mmCIF file with all atom_site columns, C-alpha atoms in Angstrom:
data_model
loop_
_atom_site.group_PDB
_atom_site.id
_atom_site.type_symbol
_atom_site.label_atom_id
_atom_site.label_alt_id
_atom_site.label_comp_id
_atom_site.label_asym_id
_atom_site.label_entity_id
_atom_site.label_seq_id
_atom_site.pdbx_PDB_ins_code
_atom_site.Cartn_x
_atom_site.Cartn_y
_atom_site.Cartn_z
_atom_site.occupancy
_atom_site.B_iso_or_equiv
_atom_site.pdbx_formal_charge
_atom_site.auth_seq_id
_atom_site.auth_comp_id
_atom_site.auth_asym_id
_atom_site.auth_atom_id
_atom_site.pdbx_PDB_model_num
ATOM 1   C CA . MET A 1 1   ? -11.036 12.114  12.569  1.00 48.00 ? 1246 MET A CA 1
ATOM 2   C CA . GLY A 1 2   ? -11.681 15.652  11.376  1.00 55.00 ? 1247 GLY A CA 1
ATOM 3   C CA . TRP A 1 3   ? -13.061 16.248  7.930   1.00 56.00 ? 1248 TRP A CA 1
ATOM 4   C CA . CYS A 1 4   ? -10.565 15.796  5.126   1.00 60.00 ? 1249 CYS A CA 1
ATOM 5   C CA . ASP A 1 5   ? -10.674 16.160  1.379   1.00 60.00 ? 1250 ASP A CA 1
ATOM 6   C CA . PRO A 1 6   ? -11.037 13.876  -0.570  1.00 63.00 ? 1251 PRO A CA 1
ATOM 7   C CA . CYS A 1 7   ? -12.564 11.586  2.079   1.00 62.00 ? 1252 CYS A CA 1
ATOM 8   C CA . ALA A 1 8   ? -15.637 9.828   0.814   1.00 59.00 ? 1253 ALA A CA 1
ATOM 9   C CA . ALA A 1 9   ? -17.698 10.103  3.999   1.00 66.00 ? 1254 ALA A CA 1
ATOM 10  C CA . ASP A 1 10  ? -18.312 12.273  7.053   1.00 71.00 ? 1255 ASP A CA 1
ATOM 11  C CA . PRO A 1 11  ? -16.138 11.700  10.124  1.00 72.00 ? 1256 PRO A CA 1
ATOM 12  C CA . LEU A 1 12  ? -17.390 9.011   12.490  1.00 76.00 ? 1257 LEU A CA 1
ATOM 13  C CA . ASN A 1 13  ? -19.791 10.063  15.241  1.00 78.00 ? 1258 ASN A CA 1
ATOM 14  C CA . ILE A 1 14  ? -19.196 9.368   18.931  1.00 80.00 ? 1259 ILE A CA 1
ATOM 15  C CA . HIS A 1 15  ? -21.182 6.115   18.885  1.00 83.00 ? 1260 HIS A CA 1
ATOM 16  C CA . GLU A 1 16  ? -19.238 4.775   15.887  1.00 82.00 ? 1261 GLU A CA 1
ATOM 17  C CA . LEU A 1 17  ? -15.940 5.744   17.537  1.00 79.00 ? 1262 LEU A CA 1
ATOM 18  C CA . ARG A 1 18  ? -16.902 3.991   20.764  1.00 79.00 ? 1263 ARG A CA 1
ATOM 19  C CA . ASP A 1 19  ? -17.990 0.900   18.790  1.00 83.00 ? 1264 ASP A CA 1
ATOM 20  C CA . LEU A 1 20  ? -14.480 0.818   17.296  1.00 79.00 ? 1265 LEU A CA 1
ATOM 21  C CA . GLY A 1 21  ? -12.965 0.888   20.783  1.00 77.00 ? 1266 GLY A CA 1
ATOM 22  C CA . ALA A 1 22  ? -12.370 4.585   21.437  1.00 77.00 ? 1267 ALA A CA 1
ATOM 23  C CA . VAL A 1 23  ? -13.938 4.292   24.887  1.00 79.00 ? 1268 VAL A CA 1
ATOM 24  C CA . TRP A 1 24  ? -12.121 7.393   26.148  1.00 76.00 ? 1269 TRP A CA 1
ATOM 25  C CA . VAL A 1 25  ? -14.327 9.611   23.974  1.00 75.00 ? 1270 VAL A CA 1
ATOM 26  C CA . LYS A 1 26  ? -16.892 10.585  26.618  1.00 73.00 ? 1271 LYS A CA 1
ATOM 27  C CA . SER A 1 27  ? -19.298 12.909  24.863  1.00 66.00 ? 1272 SER A CA 1
ATOM 28  C CA . ALA A 1 28  ? -20.141 14.548  21.588  1.00 59.00 ? 1273 ALA A CA 1
ATOM 29  C CA . LYS A 1 29  ? -18.836 17.795  23.113  1.00 58.00 ? 1274 LYS A CA 1
ATOM 30  C CA . SER A 1 30  ? -15.275 16.439  23.199  1.00 53.00 ? 1275 SER A CA 1
ATOM 31  C CA . ASN A 1 31  ? -13.188 16.812  20.081  1.00 55.00 ? 1276 ASN A CA 1
ATOM 32  C CA . PRO A 1 32  ? -12.357 13.265  18.942  1.00 52.00 ? 1277 PRO A CA 1
ATOM 33  C CA . SER A 1 33  ? -10.197 14.571  16.111  1.00 53.00 ? 1278 SER A CA 1
ATOM 34  C CA . GLU A 1 34  ? -7.565  15.520  18.686  1.00 54.00 ? 1279 GLU A CA 1
ATOM 35  C CA . ASP A 1 35  ? -7.020  12.036  20.077  1.00 60.00 ? 1280 ASP A CA 1
ATOM 36  C CA . VAL A 1 36  ? -8.588  9.484   17.719  1.00 67.00 ? 1281 VAL A CA 1
ATOM 37  C CA . PHE A 1 37  ? -6.969  8.058   14.619  1.00 64.00 ? 1282 PHE A CA 1
ATOM 38  C CA . VAL A 1 38  ? -8.678  5.520   12.384  1.00 65.00 ? 1283 VAL A CA 1
ATOM 39  C CA . THR A 1 39  ? -6.463  3.771   9.916   1.00 61.00 ? 1284 THR A CA 1
ATOM 40  C CA . ARG A 1 40  ? -7.552  2.469   6.582   1.00 60.00 ? 1285 ARG A CA 1
ATOM 41  C CA . LEU A 1 41  ? -7.013  -0.964  5.112   1.00 59.00 ? 1286 LEU A CA 1
ATOM 42  C CA . HIS A 1 42  ? -3.767  -2.624  6.085   1.00 58.00 ? 1287 HIS A CA 1
ATOM 43  C CA . ILE A 1 43  ? -2.715  -5.852  4.464   1.00 60.00 ? 1288 ILE A CA 1
ATOM 44  C CA . GLN A 1 44  ? -0.458  -8.525  5.861   1.00 61.00 ? 1289 GLN A CA 1
ATOM 45  C CA . TYR A 1 45  ? 0.187   -11.757 4.085   1.00 63.00 ? 1290 TYR A CA 1
ATOM 46  C CA . ASP A 1 46  ? 2.468   -14.730 3.912   1.00 65.00 ? 1291 ASP A CA 1
ATOM 47  C CA . ARG A 1 47  ? 3.559   -17.162 1.207   1.00 63.00 ? 1292 ARG A CA 1
ATOM 48  C CA . ASP A 1 48  ? 0.354   -19.213 1.402   1.00 68.00 ? 1293 ASP A CA 1
ATOM 49  C CA . GLU A 1 49  ? -2.080  -16.296 1.436   1.00 64.00 ? 1294 GLU A CA 1
ATOM 50  C CA . PHE A 1 50  ? -0.425  -13.743 -0.904  1.00 63.00 ? 1295 PHE A CA 1
ATOM 51  C CA . PRO A 1 51  ? -2.319  -14.367 -4.161  1.00 60.00 ? 1296 PRO A CA 1
ATOM 52  C CA . ASN A 1 52  ? -5.781  -14.086 -2.589  1.00 60.00 ? 1297 ASN A CA 1
ATOM 53  C CA . ASP A 1 53  ? -5.576  -11.960 0.529   1.00 57.00 ? 1298 ASP A CA 1
ATOM 54  C CA . LEU A 1 54  ? -7.361  -8.881  -0.839  1.00 61.00 ? 1299 LEU A CA 1
ATOM 55  C CA . MET A 1 55  ? -10.469 -9.595  -2.848  1.00 64.00 ? 1300 MET A CA 1
ATOM 56  C CA . PHE A 1 56  ? -13.267 -7.184  -3.650  1.00 64.00 ? 1301 PHE A CA 1
ATOM 57  C CA . ARG A 1 57  ? -16.767 -8.383  -4.316  1.00 71.00 ? 1302 ARG A CA 1
ATOM 58  C CA . VAL A 1 58  ? -19.956 -6.778  -5.557  1.00 73.00 ? 1303 VAL A CA 1
ATOM 59  C CA . THR A 1 59  ? -22.495 -5.991  -2.838  1.00 76.00 ? 1304 THR A CA 1
ATOM 60  C CA . ASP A 1 60  ? -25.810 -4.184  -2.597  1.00 80.00 ? 1305 ASP A CA 1
ATOM 61  C CA . ASP A 1 61  ? -24.106 -1.448  -0.561  1.00 77.00 ? 1306 ASP A CA 1
ATOM 62  C CA . ASN A 1 62  ? -24.175 1.700   -2.704  1.00 72.00 ? 1307 ASN A CA 1
ATOM 63  C CA . SER A 1 63  ? -22.300 3.961   -0.308  1.00 73.00 ? 1308 SER A CA 1
ATOM 64  C CA . ASN A 1 64  ? -19.167 5.734   -1.485  1.00 66.00 ? 1309 ASN A CA 1
ATOM 65  C CA . PHE A 1 65  ? -15.920 3.848   -1.755  1.00 63.00 ? 1310 PHE A CA 1
ATOM 66  C CA . GLN A 1 66  ? -12.510 5.341   -2.384  1.00 66.00 ? 1311 GLN A CA 1
ATOM 67  C CA . GLY A 1 67  ? -9.395  3.372   -3.154  1.00 67.00 ? 1312 GLY A CA 1
ATOM 68  C CA . ARG A 1 68  ? -5.917  4.677   -3.793  1.00 68.00 ? 1313 ARG A CA 1
ATOM 69  C CA . TYR A 1 69  ? -2.857  2.958   -5.068  1.00 67.00 ? 1314 TYR A CA 1
ATOM 70  C CA . ILE A 1 70  ? 0.526   4.598   -5.182  1.00 70.00 ? 1315 ILE A CA 1
ATOM 71  C CA . MET A 1 71  ? 2.958   3.205   -7.676  1.00 69.00 ? 1316 MET A CA 1
ATOM 72  C CA . ASN A 1 72  ? 6.448   4.634   -7.766  1.00 73.00 ? 1317 ASN A CA 1
ATOM 73  C CA . GLN A 1 73  ? 8.446   4.434   -10.959 1.00 76.00 ? 1318 GLN A CA 1
ATOM 74  C CA . PRO A 1 74  ? 12.215  4.931   -11.219 1.00 80.00 ? 1319 PRO A CA 1
ATOM 75  C CA . PHE A 1 75  ? 13.495  8.197   -12.674 1.00 83.00 ? 1320 PHE A CA 1
ATOM 76  C CA . GLU A 1 76  ? 13.897  7.846   -16.437 1.00 82.00 ? 1321 GLU A CA 1
ATOM 77  C CA . GLY A 1 77  ? 16.008  10.917  -17.184 1.00 87.00 ? 1322 GLY A CA 1
ATOM 78  C CA . GLU A 1 78  ? 19.754  11.132  -17.635 1.00 88.00 ? 1323 GLU A CA 1
ATOM 79  C CA . LEU A 1 79  ? 21.832  10.361  -14.537 1.00 87.00 ? 1324 LEU A CA 1
ATOM 80  C CA . THR A 1 80  ? 25.436  11.314  -15.098 1.00 88.00 ? 1325 THR A CA 1
ATOM 81  C CA . CYS A 1 81  ? 26.493  12.780  -11.747 1.00 92.00 ? 1326 CYS A CA 1
ATOM 82  C CA . GLU A 1 82  ? 27.797  10.875  -8.744  1.00 93.00 ? 1327 GLU A CA 1
ATOM 83  C CA . ALA A 1 83  ? 24.461  11.212  -6.918  1.00 92.00 ? 1328 ALA A CA 1
ATOM 84  C CA . GLY A 1 84  ? 22.698  9.814   -9.991  1.00 91.00 ? 1329 GLY A CA 1
ATOM 85  C CA . GLN A 1 85  ? 24.955  6.773   -10.008 1.00 91.00 ? 1330 GLN A CA 1
ATOM 86  C CA . ALA A 1 86  ? 24.278  6.227   -6.318  1.00 93.00 ? 1331 ALA A CA 1
ATOM 87  C CA . TYR A 1 87  ? 20.541  6.472   -7.049  1.00 92.00 ? 1332 TYR A CA 1
ATOM 88  C CA . LEU A 1 88  ? 20.870  3.810   -9.773  1.00 91.00 ? 1333 LEU A CA 1
ATOM 89  C CA . ALA A 1 89  ? 22.723  1.512   -7.392  1.00 93.00 ? 1334 ALA A CA 1
ATOM 90  C CA . ARG A 1 90  ? 20.059  1.969   -4.686  1.00 92.00 ? 1335 ARG A CA 1
ATOM 91  C CA . LYS A 1 91  ? 17.280  1.282   -7.186  1.00 91.00 ? 1336 LYS A CA 1
ATOM 92  C CA . ARG A 1 92  ? 18.996  -1.893  -8.386  1.00 92.00 ? 1337 ARG A CA 1
ATOM 93  C CA . ASP A 1 93  ? 19.331  -3.064  -4.779  1.00 94.00 ? 1338 ASP A CA 1
ATOM 94  C CA . GLU A 1 94  ? 15.653  -2.251  -4.103  1.00 91.00 ? 1339 GLU A CA 1
ATOM 95  C CA . ILE A 1 95  ? 14.490  -4.162  -7.165  1.00 91.00 ? 1340 ILE A CA 1
ATOM 96  C CA . ARG A 1 96  ? 16.598  -7.191  -6.197  1.00 92.00 ? 1341 ARG A CA 1
ATOM 97  C CA . ALA A 1 97  ? 15.184  -7.049  -2.647  1.00 92.00 ? 1342 ALA A CA 1
ATOM 98  C CA . ASP A 1 98  ? 11.632  -6.740  -3.983  1.00 90.00 ? 1343 ASP A CA 1
ATOM 99  C CA . ALA A 1 99  ? 12.174  -9.727  -6.280  1.00 93.00 ? 1344 ALA A CA 1
ATOM 100 C CA . LEU A 1 100 ? 13.493  -11.790 -3.369  1.00 92.00 ? 1345 LEU A CA 1
ATOM 101 C CA . ALA A 1 101 ? 10.517  -10.818 -1.193  1.00 89.00 ? 1346 ALA A CA 1
ATOM 102 C CA . LEU A 1 102 ? 8.125   -11.696 -4.011  1.00 88.00 ? 1347 LEU A CA 1
ATOM 103 C CA . ARG A 1 103 ? 9.723   -15.123 -4.369  1.00 90.00 ? 1348 ARG A CA 1
ATOM 104 C CA . GLU A 1 104 ? 9.598   -15.758 -0.629  1.00 87.00 ? 1349 GLU A CA 1
ATOM 105 C CA . LEU A 1 105 ? 5.970   -14.621 -0.338  1.00 84.00 ? 1350 LEU A CA 1
ATOM 106 C CA . THR A 1 106 ? 4.606   -16.391 -3.386  1.00 85.00 ? 1351 THR A CA 1
ATOM 107 C CA . ASN A 1 107 ? 6.974   -19.308 -3.947  1.00 87.00 ? 1352 ASN A CA 1
ATOM 108 C CA . TRP A 1 108 ? 6.979   -18.331 -7.632  1.00 90.00 ? 1353 TRP A CA 1
ATOM 109 C CA . ARG A 1 109 ? 9.785   -19.629 -9.819  1.00 92.00 ? 1354 ARG A CA 1
ATOM 110 C CA . GLN A 1 110 ? 12.753  -17.280 -10.065 1.00 93.00 ? 1355 GLN A CA 1
ATOM 111 C CA . SER A 1 111 ? 12.651  -17.548 -13.859 1.00 95.00 ? 1356 SER A CA 1
ATOM 112 C CA . ASP A 1 112 ? 9.061   -16.219 -13.870 1.00 94.00 ? 1357 ASP A CA 1
ATOM 113 C CA . ILE A 1 113 ? 10.030  -13.302 -11.641 1.00 93.00 ? 1358 ILE A CA 1
ATOM 114 C CA . ASP A 1 114 ? 13.060  -12.557 -13.824 1.00 94.00 ? 1359 ASP A CA 1
ATOM 115 C CA . GLN A 1 115 ? 10.788  -12.549 -16.879 1.00 94.00 ? 1360 GLN A CA 1
ATOM 116 C CA . LEU A 1 116 ? 8.407   -10.068 -15.241 1.00 92.00 ? 1361 LEU A CA 1
ATOM 117 C CA . ILE A 1 117 ? 11.323  -7.837  -14.313 1.00 92.00 ? 1362 ILE A CA 1
ATOM 118 C CA . SER A 1 118 ? 12.763  -7.946  -17.832 1.00 92.00 ? 1363 SER A CA 1
ATOM 119 C CA . GLU A 1 119 ? 9.366   -6.939  -19.238 1.00 91.00 ? 1364 GLU A CA 1
ATOM 120 C CA . SER A 1 120 ? 8.643   -4.128  -16.797 1.00 87.00 ? 1365 SER A CA 1
ATOM 121 C CA . VAL A 1 121 ? 11.895  -2.720  -15.434 1.00 87.00 ? 1366 VAL A CA 1
ATOM 122 C CA . PRO A 1 122 ? 14.235  -0.614  -17.581 1.00 86.00 ? 1367 PRO A CA 1
ATOM 123 C CA . ALA A 1 123 ? 17.560  -2.371  -18.228 1.00 88.00 ? 1368 ALA A CA 1
ATOM 124 C CA . ARG A 1 124 ? 19.635  0.145   -16.299 1.00 88.00 ? 1369 ARG A CA 1
ATOM 125 C CA . PHE A 1 125 ? 17.767  -0.748  -13.107 1.00 87.00 ? 1370 PHE A CA 1
ATOM 126 C CA . ARG A 1 126 ? 18.210  -4.517  -13.420 1.00 85.00 ? 1371 ARG A CA 1
#
């Protein structure tokens, strides 16, 4: 809970930490950053809740908000060595596993998922 860049707000004070359940933080003189960790948004969902589990809405709260999304894309360069071929095989397996998980979570039709993959995933990874 020490200051970090690019955090959007100051670290939590002792009262805020205790409100979150960090009852072992006894005073402002202790250093909560050594033994307190606050995690950000974590999402869990199932087949019935997947399409609508995370929804943002406009509020009157004007305080800072920071959101980050990490999207990994497969390597697009030439892969001619043995390690490159192994990478391609792993990526194909990952994409198949992701497609299966998407189907299980959403109950979407396989043909719709296949269409999305054909539109967004380079052929060598399918």
